[in-house]
Tab-separated table of C-alpha atoms in Angstrom:
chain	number	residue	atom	x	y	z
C	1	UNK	CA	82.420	54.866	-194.238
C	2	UNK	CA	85.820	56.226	-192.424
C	3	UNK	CA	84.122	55.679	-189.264
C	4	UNK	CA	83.329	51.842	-189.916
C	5	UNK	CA	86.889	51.517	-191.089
C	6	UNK	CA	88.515	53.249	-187.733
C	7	UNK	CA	85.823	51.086	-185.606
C	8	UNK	CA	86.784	47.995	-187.733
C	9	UNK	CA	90.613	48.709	-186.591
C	10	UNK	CA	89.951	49.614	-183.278
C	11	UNK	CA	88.587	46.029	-182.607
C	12	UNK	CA	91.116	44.152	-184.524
C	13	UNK	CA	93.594	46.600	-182.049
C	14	UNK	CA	91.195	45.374	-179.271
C	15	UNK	CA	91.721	41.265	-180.442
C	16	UNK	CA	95.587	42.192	-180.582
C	17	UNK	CA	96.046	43.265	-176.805
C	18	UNK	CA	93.782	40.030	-175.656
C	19	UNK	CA	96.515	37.716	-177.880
C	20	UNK	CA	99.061	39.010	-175.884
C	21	UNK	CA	97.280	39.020	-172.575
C	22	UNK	CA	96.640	35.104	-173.962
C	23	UNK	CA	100.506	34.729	-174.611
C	24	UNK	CA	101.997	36.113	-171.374
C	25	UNK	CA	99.388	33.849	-169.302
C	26	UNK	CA	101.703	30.683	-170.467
C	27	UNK	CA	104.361	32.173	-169.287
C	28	UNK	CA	105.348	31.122	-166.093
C	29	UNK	CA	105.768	33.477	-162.882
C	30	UNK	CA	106.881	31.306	-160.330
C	31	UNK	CA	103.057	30.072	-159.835
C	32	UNK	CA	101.313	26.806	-160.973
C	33	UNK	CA	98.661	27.251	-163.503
C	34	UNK	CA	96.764	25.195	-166.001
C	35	UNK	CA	97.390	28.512	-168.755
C	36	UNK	CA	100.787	27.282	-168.363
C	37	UNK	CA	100.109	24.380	-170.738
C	38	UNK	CA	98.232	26.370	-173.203
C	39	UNK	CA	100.701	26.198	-176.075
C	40	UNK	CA	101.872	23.406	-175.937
C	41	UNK	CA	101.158	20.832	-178.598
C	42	UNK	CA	101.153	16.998	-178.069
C	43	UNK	CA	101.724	14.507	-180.890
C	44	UNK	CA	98.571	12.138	-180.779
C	45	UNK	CA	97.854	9.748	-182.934
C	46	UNK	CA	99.728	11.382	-185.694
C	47	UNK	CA	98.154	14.886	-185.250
C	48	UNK	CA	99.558	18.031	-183.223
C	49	UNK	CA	97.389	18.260	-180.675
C	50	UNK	CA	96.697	21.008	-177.553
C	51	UNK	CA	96.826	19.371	-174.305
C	52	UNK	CA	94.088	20.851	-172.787
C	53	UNK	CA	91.812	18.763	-175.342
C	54	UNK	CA	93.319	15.241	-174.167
C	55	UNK	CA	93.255	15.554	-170.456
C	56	UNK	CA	92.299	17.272	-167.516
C	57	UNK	CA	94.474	19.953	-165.888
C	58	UNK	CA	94.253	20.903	-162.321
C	59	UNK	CA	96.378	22.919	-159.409
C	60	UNK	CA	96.172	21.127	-156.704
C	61	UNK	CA	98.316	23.464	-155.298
C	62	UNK	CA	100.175	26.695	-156.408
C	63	UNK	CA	103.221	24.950	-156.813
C	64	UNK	CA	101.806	22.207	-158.567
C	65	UNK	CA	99.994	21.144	-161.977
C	66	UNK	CA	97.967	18.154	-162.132
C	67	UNK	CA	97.243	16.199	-165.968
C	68	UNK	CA	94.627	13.648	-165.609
C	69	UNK	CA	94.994	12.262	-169.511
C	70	UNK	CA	91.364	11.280	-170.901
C	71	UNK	CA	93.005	8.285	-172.447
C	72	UNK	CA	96.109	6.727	-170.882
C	73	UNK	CA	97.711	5.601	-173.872
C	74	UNK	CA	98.499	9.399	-174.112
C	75	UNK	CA	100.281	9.391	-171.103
C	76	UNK	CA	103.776	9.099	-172.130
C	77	UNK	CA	103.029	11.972	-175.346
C	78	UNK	CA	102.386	14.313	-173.023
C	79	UNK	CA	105.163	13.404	-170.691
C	80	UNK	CA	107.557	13.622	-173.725
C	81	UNK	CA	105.827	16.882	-175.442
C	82	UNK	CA	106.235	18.945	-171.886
C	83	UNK	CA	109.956	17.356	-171.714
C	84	UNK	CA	110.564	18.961	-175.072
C	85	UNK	CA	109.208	22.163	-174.830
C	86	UNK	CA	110.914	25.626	-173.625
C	87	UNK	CA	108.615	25.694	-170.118
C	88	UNK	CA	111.744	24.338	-168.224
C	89	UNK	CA	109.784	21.934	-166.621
C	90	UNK	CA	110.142	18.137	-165.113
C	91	UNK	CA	106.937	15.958	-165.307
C	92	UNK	CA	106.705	12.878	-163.263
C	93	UNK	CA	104.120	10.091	-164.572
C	94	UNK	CA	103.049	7.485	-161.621
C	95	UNK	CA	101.248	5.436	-164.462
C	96	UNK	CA	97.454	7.271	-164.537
C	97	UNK	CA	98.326	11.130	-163.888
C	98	UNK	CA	101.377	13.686	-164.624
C	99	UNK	CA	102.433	15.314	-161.743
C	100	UNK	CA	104.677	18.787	-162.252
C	101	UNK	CA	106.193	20.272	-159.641
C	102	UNK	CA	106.669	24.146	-160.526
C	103	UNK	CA	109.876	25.184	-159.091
C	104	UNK	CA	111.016	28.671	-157.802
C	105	UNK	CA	112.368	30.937	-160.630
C	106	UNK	CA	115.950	31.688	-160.736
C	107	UNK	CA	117.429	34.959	-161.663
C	108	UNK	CA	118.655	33.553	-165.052
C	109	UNK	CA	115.067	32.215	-165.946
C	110	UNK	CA	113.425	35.328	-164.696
C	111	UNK	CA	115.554	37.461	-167.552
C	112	UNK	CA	114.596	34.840	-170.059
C	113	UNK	CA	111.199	34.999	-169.193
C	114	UNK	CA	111.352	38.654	-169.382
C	115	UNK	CA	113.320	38.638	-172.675
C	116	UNK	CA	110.211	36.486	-173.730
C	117	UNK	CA	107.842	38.697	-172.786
C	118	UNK	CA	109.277	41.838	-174.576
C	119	UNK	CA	109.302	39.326	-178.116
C	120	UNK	CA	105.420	38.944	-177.020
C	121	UNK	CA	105.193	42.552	-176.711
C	122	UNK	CA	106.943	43.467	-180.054
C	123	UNK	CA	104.676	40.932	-181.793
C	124	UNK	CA	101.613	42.765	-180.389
C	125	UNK	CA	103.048	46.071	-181.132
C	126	UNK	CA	103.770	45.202	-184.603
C	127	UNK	CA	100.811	43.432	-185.192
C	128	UNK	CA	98.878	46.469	-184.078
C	129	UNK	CA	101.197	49.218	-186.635
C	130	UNK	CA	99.899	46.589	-189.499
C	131	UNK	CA	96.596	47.387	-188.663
C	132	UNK	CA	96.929	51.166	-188.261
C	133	UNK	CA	98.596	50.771	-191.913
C	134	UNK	CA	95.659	48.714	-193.304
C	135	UNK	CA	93.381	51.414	-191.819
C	136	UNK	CA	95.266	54.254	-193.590
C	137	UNK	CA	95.358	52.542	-196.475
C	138	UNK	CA	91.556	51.783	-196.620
C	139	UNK	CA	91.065	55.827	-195.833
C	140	UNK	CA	93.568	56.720	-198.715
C	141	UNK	CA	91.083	54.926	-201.251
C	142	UNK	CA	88.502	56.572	-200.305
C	143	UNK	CA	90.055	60.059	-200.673
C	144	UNK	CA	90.098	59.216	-204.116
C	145	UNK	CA	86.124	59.160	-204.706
C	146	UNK	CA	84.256	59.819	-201.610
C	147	UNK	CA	86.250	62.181	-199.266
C	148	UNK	CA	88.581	65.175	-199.294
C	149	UNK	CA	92.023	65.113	-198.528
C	150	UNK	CA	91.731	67.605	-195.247
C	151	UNK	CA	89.170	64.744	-194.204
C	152	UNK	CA	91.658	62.150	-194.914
C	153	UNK	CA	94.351	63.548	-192.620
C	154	UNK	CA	91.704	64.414	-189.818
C	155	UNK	CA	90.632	60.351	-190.136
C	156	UNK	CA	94.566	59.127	-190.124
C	157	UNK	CA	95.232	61.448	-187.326
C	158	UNK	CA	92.439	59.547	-185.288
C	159	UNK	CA	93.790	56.233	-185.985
C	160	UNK	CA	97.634	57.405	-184.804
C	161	UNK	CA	95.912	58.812	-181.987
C	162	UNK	CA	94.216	54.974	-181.642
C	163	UNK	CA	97.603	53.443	-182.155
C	164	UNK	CA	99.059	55.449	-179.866
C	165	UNK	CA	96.690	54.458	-177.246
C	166	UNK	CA	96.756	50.584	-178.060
C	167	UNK	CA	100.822	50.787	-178.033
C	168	UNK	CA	100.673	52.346	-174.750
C	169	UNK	CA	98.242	49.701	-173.441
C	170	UNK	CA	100.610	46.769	-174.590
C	171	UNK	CA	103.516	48.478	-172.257
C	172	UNK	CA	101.108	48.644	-169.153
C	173	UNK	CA	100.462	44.735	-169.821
C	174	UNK	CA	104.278	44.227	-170.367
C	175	UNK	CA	105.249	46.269	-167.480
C	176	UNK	CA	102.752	44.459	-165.194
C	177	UNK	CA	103.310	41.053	-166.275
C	178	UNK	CA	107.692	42.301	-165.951
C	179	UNK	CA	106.917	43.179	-162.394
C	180	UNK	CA	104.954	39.758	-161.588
C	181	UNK	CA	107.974	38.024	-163.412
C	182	UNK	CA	110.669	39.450	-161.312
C	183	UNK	CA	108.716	39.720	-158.057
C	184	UNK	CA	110.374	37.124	-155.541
């Protein structure tokens, strides 16, 4: 039973780090790419909706992203949704397609983006202390019927030791995606 429970948190740990890998791909580093677009939302027809599911996104390019909208009516949404959002980016609409031009990254932008990617980091890091609690909780119940308390610290040592190892994973992703970030 402990060891479901630490295998159980391990690969909610596991799902943690690929959110964040997931979160710092839309984040821009000084390259055109269609994970750019990833979060953001486009009002259609009433509903929020990704804009990967209403058009096609291509990089023609590496400075530039390409939105081919299934339905043109759409056009303008999108051109308005990527105006409003924090990506710092222009669109220009020539009637069927967006075209974006990705510029170079200034020094200001690269800190923000940095800045963002250390909130990323602290979400992950959190998210992966709340399941390291959840786990120790789960072990503490069952030291009340099924195990003994020496086994109970040996099983919540293993899952610190777990943490510990996810924690230090979500740095190496941080520091890697800091260095692509800042690299001119």
């Amino acid at each position: 039973m402990p060891q479901t429970i630490k295998k159980n948190a391990e690969e909610r740990m596991d799902k943690a780090i690929a959110a964040l890998k997931r979160d710092l791909s839309t984040l821009r580093a000084g390259r055109a790419t269609p994970a750019l677009l990833d979060r953001l939302q486009v009002e259609y027809y009433g509903a929020l909706t990704p804009v990967n599911q209403l058009a096609n996104i291509n990089t023609p390019d590496s400075r530039t992203l390409l939105i081919q909208p299934w339905d043109k009516s759409s056009l303008g949404a999108i051109e308005k949704a990527i105006m409003k959002s924090d990506l710092g980016l222009t669109p220009s609409n020539d009637g069927s397609t967006i075209r974006i031009g990705i510029p170079m990254l200034t020094e200001e932008r690269r800190s923000e983006l940095v800045k963002m990617t250390k909130k990323f980091g602290e979400e992950a890091k959190v998210a992966i202390r709340n399941i390291r609690r959840d786990a120790n909780d789960d072990i503490k119940k069952l030291e009340k019927t099924d195990i003994s308390e020496d086994e109970s610290r040996r099983h919540q040592d293993d899952i610190q030791k777990t943490t510990d190892k996810f924690i230090a994973e979500v740095e190496k992703v941080l520091a890697a995606k800091e260095k692509d970030i800042m690299e001119v």
